[in-house]
Coordinates of C-alpha atoms in Angstrom, one line a residue:
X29 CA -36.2 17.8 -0.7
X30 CA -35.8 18.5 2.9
X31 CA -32.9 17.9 5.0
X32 CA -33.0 15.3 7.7
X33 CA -32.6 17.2 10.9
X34 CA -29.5 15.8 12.4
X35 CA -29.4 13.7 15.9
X36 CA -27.6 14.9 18.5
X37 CA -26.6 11.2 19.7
X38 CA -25.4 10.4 16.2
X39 CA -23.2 13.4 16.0
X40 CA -21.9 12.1 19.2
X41 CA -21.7 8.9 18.2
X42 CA -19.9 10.2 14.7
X43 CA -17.7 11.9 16.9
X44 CA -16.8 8.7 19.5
X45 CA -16.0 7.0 15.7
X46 CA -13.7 10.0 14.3
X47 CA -11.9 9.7 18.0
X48 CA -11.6 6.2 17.2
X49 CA -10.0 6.4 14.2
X50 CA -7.3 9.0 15.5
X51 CA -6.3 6.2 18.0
X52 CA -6.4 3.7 15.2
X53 CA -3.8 5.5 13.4
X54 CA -1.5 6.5 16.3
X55 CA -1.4 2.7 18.1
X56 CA -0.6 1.9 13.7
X57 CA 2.8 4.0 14.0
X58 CA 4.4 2.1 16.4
X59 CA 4.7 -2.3 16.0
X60 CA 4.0 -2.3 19.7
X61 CA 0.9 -0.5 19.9
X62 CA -0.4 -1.6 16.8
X63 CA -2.5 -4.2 18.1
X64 CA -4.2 -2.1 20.0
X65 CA -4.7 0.5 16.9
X66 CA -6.3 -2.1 14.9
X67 CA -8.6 -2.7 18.1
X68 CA -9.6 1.4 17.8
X69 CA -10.1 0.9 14.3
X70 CA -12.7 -2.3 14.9
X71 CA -15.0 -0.8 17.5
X72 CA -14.5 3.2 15.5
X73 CA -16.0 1.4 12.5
X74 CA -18.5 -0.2 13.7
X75 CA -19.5 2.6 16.1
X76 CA -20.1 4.4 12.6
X77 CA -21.6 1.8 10.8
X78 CA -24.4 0.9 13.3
X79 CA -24.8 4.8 13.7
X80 CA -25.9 5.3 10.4
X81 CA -27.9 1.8 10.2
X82 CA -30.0 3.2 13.0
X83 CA -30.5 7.4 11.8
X84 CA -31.7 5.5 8.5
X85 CA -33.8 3.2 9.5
X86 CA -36.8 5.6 10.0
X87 CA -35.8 6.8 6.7
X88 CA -36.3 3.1 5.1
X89 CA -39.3 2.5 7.1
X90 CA -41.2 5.5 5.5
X91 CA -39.6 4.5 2.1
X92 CA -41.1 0.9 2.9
X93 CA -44.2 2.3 3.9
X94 CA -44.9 4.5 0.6
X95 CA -44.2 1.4 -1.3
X96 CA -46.9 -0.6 0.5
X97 CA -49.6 2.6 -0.2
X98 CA -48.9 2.3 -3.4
X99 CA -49.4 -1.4 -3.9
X100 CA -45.4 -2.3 -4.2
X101 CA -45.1 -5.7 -1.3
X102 CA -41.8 -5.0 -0.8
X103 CA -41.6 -4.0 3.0
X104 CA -38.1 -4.2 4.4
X105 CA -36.7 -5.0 1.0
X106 CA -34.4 -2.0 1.1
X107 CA -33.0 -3.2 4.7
X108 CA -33.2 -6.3 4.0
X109 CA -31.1 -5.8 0.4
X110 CA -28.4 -3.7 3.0
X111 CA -28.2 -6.5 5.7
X112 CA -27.6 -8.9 3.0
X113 CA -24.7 -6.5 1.5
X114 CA -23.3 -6.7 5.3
X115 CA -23.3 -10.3 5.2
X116 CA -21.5 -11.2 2.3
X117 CA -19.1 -8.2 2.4
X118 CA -18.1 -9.9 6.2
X119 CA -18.4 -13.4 5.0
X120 CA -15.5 -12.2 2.4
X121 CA -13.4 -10.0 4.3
X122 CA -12.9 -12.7 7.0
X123 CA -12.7 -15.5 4.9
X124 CA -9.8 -13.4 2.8
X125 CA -8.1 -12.2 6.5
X126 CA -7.6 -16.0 7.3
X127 CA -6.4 -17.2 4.3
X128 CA -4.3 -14.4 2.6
X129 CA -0.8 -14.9 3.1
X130 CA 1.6 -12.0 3.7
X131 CA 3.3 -12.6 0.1
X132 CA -0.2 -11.6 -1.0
X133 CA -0.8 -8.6 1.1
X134 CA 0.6 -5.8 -1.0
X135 CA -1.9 -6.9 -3.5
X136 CA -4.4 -7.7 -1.1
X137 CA -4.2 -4.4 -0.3
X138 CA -4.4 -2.7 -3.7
X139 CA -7.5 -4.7 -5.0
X140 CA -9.2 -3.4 -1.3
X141 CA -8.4 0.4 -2.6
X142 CA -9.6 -0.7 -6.0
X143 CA -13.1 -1.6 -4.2
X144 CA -13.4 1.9 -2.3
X145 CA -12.7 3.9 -5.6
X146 CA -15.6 1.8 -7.0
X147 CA -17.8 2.8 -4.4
X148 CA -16.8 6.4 -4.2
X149 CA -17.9 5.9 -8.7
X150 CA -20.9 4.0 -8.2
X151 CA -22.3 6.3 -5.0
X152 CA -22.0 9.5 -7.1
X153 CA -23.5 7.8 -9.8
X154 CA -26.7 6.8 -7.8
X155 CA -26.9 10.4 -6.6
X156 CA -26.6 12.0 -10.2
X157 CA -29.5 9.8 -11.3
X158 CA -31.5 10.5 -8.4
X159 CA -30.5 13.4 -7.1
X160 CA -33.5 14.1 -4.8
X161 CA -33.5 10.5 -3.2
X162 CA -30.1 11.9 -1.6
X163 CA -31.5 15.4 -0.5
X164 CA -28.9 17.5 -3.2
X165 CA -31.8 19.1 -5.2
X166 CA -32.7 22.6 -4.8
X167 CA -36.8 24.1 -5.6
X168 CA -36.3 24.2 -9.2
X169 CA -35.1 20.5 -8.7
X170 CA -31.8 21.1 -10.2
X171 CA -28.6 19.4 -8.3
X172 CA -27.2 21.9 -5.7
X173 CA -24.0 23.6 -7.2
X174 CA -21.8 22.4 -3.9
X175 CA -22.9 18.5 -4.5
X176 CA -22.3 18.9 -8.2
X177 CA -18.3 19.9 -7.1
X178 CA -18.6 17.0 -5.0
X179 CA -19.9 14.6 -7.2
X180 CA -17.9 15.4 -9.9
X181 CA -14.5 15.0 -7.5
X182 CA -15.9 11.9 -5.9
X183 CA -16.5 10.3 -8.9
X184 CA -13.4 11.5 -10.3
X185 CA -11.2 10.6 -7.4
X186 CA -13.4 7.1 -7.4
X187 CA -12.5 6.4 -10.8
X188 CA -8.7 7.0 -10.9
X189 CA -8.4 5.1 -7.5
X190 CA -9.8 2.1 -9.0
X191 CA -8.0 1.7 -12.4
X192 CA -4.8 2.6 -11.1
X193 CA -5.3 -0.1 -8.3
X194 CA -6.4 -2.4 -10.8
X195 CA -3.0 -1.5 -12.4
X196 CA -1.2 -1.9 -9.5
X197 CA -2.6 -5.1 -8.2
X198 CA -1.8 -6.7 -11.9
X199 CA 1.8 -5.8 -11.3
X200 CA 2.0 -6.6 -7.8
X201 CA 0.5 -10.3 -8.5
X202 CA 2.9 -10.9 -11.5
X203 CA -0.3 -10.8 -14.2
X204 CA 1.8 -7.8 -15.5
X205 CA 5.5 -6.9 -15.5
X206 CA 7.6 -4.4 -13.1
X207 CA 8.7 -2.8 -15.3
X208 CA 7.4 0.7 -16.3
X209 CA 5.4 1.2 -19.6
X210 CA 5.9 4.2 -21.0
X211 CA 4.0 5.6 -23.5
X212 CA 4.5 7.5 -26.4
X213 CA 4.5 11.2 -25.1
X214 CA 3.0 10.6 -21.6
X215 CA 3.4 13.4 -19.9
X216 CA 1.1 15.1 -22.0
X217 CA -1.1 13.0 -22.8
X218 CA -1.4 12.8 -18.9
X219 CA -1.5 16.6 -17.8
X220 CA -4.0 17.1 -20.9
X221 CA -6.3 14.2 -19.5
X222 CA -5.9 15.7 -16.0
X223 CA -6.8 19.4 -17.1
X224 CA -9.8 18.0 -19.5
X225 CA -11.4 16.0 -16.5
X226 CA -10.9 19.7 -13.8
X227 CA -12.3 22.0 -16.6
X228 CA -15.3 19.3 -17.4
X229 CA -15.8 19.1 -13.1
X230 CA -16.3 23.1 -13.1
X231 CA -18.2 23.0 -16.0
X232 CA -20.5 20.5 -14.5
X233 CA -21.4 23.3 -11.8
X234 CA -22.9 25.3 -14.5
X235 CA -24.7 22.7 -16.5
X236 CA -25.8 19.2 -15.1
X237 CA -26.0 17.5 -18.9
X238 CA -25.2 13.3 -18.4
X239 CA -22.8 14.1 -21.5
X240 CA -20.8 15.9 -18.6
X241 CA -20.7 13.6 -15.8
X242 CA -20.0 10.5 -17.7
X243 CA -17.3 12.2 -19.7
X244 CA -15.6 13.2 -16.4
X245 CA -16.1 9.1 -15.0
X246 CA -15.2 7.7 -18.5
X247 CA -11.5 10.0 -18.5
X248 CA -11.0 9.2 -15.0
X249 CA -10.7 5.5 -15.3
X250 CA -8.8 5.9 -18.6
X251 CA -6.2 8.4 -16.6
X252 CA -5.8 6.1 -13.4
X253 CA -5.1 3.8 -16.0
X254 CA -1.9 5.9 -17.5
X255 CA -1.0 6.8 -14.4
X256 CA 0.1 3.7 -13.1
X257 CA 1.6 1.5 -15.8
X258 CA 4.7 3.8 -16.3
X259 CA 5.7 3.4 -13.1
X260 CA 8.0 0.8 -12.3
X261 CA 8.2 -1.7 -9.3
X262 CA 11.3 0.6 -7.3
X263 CA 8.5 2.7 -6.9
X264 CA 5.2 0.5 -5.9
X265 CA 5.5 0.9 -2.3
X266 CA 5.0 4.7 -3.1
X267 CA 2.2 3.9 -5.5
X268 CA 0.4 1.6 -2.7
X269 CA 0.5 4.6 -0.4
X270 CA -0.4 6.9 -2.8
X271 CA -3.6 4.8 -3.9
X272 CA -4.5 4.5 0.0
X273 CA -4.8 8.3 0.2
X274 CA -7.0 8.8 -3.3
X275 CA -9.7 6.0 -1.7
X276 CA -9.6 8.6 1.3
X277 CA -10.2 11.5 -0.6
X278 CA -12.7 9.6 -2.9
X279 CA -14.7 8.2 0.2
X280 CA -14.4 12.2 2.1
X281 CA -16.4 13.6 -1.2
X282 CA -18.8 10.9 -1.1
X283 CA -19.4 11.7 2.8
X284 CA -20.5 15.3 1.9
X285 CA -23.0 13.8 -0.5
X286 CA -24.2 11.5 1.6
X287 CA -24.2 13.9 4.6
X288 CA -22.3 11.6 6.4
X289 CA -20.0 12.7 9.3
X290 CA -18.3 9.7 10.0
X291 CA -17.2 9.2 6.0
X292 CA -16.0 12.6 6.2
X293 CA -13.9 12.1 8.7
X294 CA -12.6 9.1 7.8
X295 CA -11.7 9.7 4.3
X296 CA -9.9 12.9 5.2
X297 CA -7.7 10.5 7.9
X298 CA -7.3 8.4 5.6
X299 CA -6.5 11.0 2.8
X300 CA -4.4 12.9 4.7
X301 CA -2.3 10.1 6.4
X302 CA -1.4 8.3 3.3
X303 CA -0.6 11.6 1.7
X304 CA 2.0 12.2 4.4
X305 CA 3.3 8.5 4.2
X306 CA 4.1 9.0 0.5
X307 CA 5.7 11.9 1.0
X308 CA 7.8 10.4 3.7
X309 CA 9.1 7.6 1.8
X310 CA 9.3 9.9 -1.4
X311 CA 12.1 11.9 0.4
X312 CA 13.3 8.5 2.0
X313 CA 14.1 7.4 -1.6
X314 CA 15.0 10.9 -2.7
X315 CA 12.6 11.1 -5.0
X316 CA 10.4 13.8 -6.3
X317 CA 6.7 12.9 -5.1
X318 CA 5.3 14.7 -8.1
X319 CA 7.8 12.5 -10.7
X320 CA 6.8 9.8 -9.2
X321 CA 2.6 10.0 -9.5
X322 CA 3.7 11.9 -13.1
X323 CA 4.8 8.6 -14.8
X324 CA 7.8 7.2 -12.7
X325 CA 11.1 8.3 -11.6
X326 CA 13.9 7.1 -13.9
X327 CA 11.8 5.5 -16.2
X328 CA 13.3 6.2 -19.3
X329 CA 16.7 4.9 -17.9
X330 CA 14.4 1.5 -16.4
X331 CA 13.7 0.8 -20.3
X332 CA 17.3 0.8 -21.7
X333 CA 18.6 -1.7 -18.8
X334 CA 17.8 -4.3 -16.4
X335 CA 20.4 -7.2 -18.2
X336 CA 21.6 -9.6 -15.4
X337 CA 25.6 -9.6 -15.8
X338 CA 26.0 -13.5 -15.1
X339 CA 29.2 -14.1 -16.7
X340 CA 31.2 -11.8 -14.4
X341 CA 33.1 -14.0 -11.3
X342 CA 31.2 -14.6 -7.9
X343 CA 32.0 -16.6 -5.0
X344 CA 29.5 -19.5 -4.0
X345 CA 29.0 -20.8 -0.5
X346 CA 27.3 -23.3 1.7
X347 CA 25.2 -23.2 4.5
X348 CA 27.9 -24.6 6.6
X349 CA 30.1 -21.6 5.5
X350 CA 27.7 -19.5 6.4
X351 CA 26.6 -20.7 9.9
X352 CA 30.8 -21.0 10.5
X353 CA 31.2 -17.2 9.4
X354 CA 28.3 -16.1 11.5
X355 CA 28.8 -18.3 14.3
X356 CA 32.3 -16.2 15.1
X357 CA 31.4 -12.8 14.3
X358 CA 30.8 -10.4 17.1
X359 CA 27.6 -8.9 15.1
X360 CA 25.5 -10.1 12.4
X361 CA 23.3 -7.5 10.5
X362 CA 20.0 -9.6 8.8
X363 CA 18.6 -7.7 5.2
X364 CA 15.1 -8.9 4.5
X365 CA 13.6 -8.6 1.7
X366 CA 10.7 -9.5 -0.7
X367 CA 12.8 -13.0 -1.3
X368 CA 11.9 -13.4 2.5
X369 CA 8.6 -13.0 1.9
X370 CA 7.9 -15.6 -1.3
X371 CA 9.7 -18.4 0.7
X372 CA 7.9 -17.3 3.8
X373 CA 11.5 -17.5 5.7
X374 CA 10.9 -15.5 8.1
X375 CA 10.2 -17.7 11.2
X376 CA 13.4 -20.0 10.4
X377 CA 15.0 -16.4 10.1
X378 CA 14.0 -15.7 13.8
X379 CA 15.1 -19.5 14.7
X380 CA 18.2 -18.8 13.1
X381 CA 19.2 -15.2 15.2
X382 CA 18.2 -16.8 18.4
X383 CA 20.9 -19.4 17.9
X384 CA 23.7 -16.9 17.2
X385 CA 22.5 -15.2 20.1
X386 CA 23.1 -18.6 21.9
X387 CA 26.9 -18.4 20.5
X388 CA 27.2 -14.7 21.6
X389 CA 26.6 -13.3 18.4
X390 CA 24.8 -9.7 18.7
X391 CA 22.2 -9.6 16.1
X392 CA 20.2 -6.9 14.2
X393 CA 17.4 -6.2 11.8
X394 CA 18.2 -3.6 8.7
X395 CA 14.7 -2.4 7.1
X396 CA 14.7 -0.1 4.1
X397 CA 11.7 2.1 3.9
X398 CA 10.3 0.2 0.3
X399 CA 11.6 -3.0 1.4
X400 CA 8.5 -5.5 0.3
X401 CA 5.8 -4.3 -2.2
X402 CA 4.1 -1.8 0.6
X403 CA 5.3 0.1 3.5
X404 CA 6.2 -1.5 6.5
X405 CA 5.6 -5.1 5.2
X406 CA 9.4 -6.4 6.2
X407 CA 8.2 -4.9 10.0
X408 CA 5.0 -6.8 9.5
X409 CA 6.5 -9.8 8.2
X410 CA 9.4 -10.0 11.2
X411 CA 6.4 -9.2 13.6
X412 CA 4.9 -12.0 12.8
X413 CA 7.7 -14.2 13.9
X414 CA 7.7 -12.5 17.2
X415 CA 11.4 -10.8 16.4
X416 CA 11.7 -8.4 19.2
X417 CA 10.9 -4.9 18.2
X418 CA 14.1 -3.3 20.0
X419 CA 16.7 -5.4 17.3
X420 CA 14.7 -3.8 14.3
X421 CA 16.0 -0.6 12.8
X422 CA 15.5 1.5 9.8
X423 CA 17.8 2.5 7.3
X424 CA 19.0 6.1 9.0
X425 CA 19.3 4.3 12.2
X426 CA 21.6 1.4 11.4
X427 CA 23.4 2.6 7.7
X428 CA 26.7 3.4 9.5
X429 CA 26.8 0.2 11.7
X430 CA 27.7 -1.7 8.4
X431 CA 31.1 -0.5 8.5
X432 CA 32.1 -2.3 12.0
X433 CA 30.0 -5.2 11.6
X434 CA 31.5 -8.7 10.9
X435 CA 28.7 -10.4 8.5
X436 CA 25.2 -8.8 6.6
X437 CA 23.1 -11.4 6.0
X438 CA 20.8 -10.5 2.7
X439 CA 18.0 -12.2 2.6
X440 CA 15.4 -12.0 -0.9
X441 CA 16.9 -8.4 -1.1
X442 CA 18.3 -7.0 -4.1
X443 CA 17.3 -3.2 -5.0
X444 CA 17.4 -1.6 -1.7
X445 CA 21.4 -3.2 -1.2
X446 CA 22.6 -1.7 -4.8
X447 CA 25.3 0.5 -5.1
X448 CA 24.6 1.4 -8.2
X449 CA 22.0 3.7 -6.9
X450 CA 25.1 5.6 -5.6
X451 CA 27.3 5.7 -8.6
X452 CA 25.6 4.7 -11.7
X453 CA 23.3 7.7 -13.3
X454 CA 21.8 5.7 -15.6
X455 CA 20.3 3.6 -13.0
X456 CA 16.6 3.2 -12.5
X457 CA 16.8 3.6 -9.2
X458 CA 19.9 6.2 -9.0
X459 CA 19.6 8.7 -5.9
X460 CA 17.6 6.4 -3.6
X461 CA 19.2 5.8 -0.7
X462 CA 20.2 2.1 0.2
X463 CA 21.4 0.0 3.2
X464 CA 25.4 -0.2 2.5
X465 CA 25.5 -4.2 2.9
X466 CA 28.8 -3.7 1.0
X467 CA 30.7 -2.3 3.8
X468 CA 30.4 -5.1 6.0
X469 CA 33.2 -7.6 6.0
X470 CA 31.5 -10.4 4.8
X471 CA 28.1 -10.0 2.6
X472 CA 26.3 -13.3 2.9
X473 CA 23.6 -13.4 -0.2
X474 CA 20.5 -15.4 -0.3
X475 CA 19.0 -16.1 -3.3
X476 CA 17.6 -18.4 -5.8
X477 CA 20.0 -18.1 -8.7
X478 CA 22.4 -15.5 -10.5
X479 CA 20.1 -15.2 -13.1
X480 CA 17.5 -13.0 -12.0
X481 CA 17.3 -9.2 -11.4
X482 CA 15.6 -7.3 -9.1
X483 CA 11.6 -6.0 -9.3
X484 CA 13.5 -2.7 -10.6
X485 CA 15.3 -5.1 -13.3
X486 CA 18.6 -4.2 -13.0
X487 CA 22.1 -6.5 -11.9
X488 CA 23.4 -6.0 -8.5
X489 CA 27.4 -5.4 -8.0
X490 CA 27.4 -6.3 -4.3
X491 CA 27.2 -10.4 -5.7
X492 CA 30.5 -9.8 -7.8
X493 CA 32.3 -8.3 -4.7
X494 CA 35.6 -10.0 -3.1
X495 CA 33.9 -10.0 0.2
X496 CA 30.4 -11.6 -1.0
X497 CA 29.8 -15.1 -0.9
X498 CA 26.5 -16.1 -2.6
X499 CA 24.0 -18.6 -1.6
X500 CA 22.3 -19.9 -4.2
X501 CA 18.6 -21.4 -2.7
X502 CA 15.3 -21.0 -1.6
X503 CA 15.3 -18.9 1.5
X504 CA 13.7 -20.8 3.4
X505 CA 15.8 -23.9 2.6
X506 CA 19.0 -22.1 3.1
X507 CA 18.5 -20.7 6.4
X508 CA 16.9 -24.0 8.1
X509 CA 20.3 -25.6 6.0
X510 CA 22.2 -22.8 8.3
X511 CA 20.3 -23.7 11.5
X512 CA 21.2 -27.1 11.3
X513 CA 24.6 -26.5 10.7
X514 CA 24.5 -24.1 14.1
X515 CA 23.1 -27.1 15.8

């Protein structure tokens, strides 16, 4: 089949789109420009979309036109079928923007990268069955050897992206539990799977049997699968990211199939950006990227632990002792967490710093990197309450402030204030770094009860301390208690 000859005002358009994008992603780094990044994103998108609604549509006319000679009545079906597709995919994407809350987003998020690897898998699919309807067919009428490498990655790519998102949304959403599942001999059984599905792939440029490509499609969902379930919830944010940048690299293959420009370049920015974000907050937990996507950091230590050590002494307190202690201090550091997020606390949070600001208090935010269940969702969440931007650090930034500072205020966190990832070896989460809470003269602890662990399920020494007082309530509660009592 012929080649479309390609329009010079839709590579320009492709190209306004790609620009688009790059803005996108730089007004995304920053909470003050992100706004206007989403904006980019918006009009880049549908720049692209309408772009290749419009080079097609000669394309569907002719197909609608061939139908009608030969006696099919189904004129505009194909655009109609499309338009339709548009609707219902905008219908749901709004409907789930206004409703989701931002407890819900990490998953949210994971079932939407679960729904681009299925894409990527069904797209390939539709051009291996008919290969000449997508223009990847050479005289003899055999699949060109360059689509057949890209077909076999996109559909490979496509595949593990969606089962490990399914994984990872299950987790995220509580239908499975944090912690890791480790299977007998994993590591093996992984690298074997991994090697069988690359060696099928370049065998598949030699010989285009279905045996092939649905052996490569089958193994791919089964290793996105094992992939996924040994790791353990320290390390979701890293999975989240990670998944972001296999949809990327799934929806860049399907771009060269489809000999579309604007796929292409957006899969590779989005590829390539959430490779680089993984890798960032891999070395921000001081972990080993490739552990990690192997089968999970520490997991063998996650399996043997994770007891809550309730019968050791704490100190309880109220929310009047904690509005009396804050109230006098000279700076107050504020910890949130994913606690924050369940009890949706965060606006009482913000009510509560602007009146210890009223009694001359100096207050600050603390953010770990994998605070949350996906990067940047305690920046997201504090956003949203219209904290200012200037009182929010991250962990490098404000870790050696704890030591002068009169009161930390924890809020829903638990794994990213444990020393144990300091001292104890055996720890699941030993050698990330954490926000030293404990150096603070008085370590004010929200949470619901002493009997739970953290989403890495092990006990936290900072509650047992001589300078922690615990209190022992919803977060939200608690702080509009400790407003009151400021009143």
């Amino acid at each position: 089949m012929e080649h479309v000859a390609v329009n010079p005002w839709a590579a320009l358009a492709y190209l306004i789109a790609g620009v688009c994008f790059i803005l996108a992603l730089r007004g995304l780094s920053s909470p003050t420009s992100s706004q206007r990044g989403n904006r980019f994103g918006m009009i880049g998108m549908a720049i692209a979309v309408v772009t290749t609604l419009v080079t097609h549509a000669p394309r569907l006319a002719q197909a609608s036109y061939a139908a009608v000679e030969h006696g099919l009545d189904i004129d505009w079906g194909t655009a109609g079928l499309i338009l339709v597709a548009i609707g219902i995919g905008a219908a749901i994407g709004i409907t789930t923007a206004r409703k989701i809350a931002m407890t819900a987003m990490p998953q949210l998020v994971a079932a939407f990268h679960s729904l681009v690897g299925l894409a990527a898998v069904l797209v390939a699919c539709a051009a291996y069955l008919n290969p000449a309807a997508f223009g990847i067919v050479d005289a003899a009428g055999q699949i060109l050897t360059v689509s057949r490498i890209e077909m076999g990655l996109g559909v490979a790519i496509g595949a593990i992206t969606f089962s490990g998102s399914v994984i990872a949304f299950a987790k995220l959403n509580g239908n499975m539990g944090g912690a890791p599942i480790l299977l007998p001999a994993r590591h093996v059984l992984n690298l074997g799977t991994l090697v069988g599905i690359l060696i099928l792939i370049a065998y598949f440029t030699q010989d285009q049997a279905p045996w092939v490509f649905w052996t490569v499609t089958v193994l791919s969902f089964i290793i996105g699968f094992l992939l996924i379930i040994p790791i353990g919830g320290a390390d979701m944010p890293v999975v989240v990211s990670m998944l972001n940048s296999y949809s990327g690299w799934a929806a860049a293959a399907m771009g060269f199939t489809l000999h579309n420009t604007a796929m292409i370049i957006t899969g590779a920015l989005v590829g390539s950006s959430g490779a680089i974000l993984s890798y960032i907050m891999c070395r921000a937990m001081n972990r080993s990227f490739i552990s990690v996507i192997a089968g999970g950091f520490g997991a063998e230590a996650a399996s043997t632990g994770g007891a809550a050590k309730v019968d050791r002494p704490w100190k309880r307190g109220s929310a009047e002792d904690a509005a009396f202690l804050m109230s006098q201090a000279e700076q107050v550091i504020i910890v949130p967490g994913y606690g924050m997020a369940v009890a949706q606390a965060q606006h009482a949070l913000r009510e509560m710093a602007d009146k210890l600001k009223e009694h001359g208090v100096r207050v600050k935010y603390a953010i770990h990197p994998v605070a949350g269940r996906m990067p940047g969702h305690m920046n997201v969440l504090l956003a949203e309450a219209n904290v200012p931007y200037d009182e929010v650090f991250e962990l490098e930034d404000i870790n050696s402030e704890f030591a002068q500072t009169d009161v930390a205020f924890v809020i829903g966190a638990n794994d990213v204030t444990n020393p144990a990832a300091k001292t104890d070896k055996t720890s699941p989460i030993y050698g990330m770094p954490v926000l030293d809470v404990e150096k603070a003269k008085t370590v004010l602890f929200v949470k619901r009860s002493m009997g739970g662990v953290g989403y890495a399920g092990v006990d936290n020494d900072v509650f047992y301390m001589d300078n922690t007082m615990m209190l022992l309530a919803d977060a939200k509660k608690m702080v509009e208690e400790i407003v009151k009592s400021l009143d």
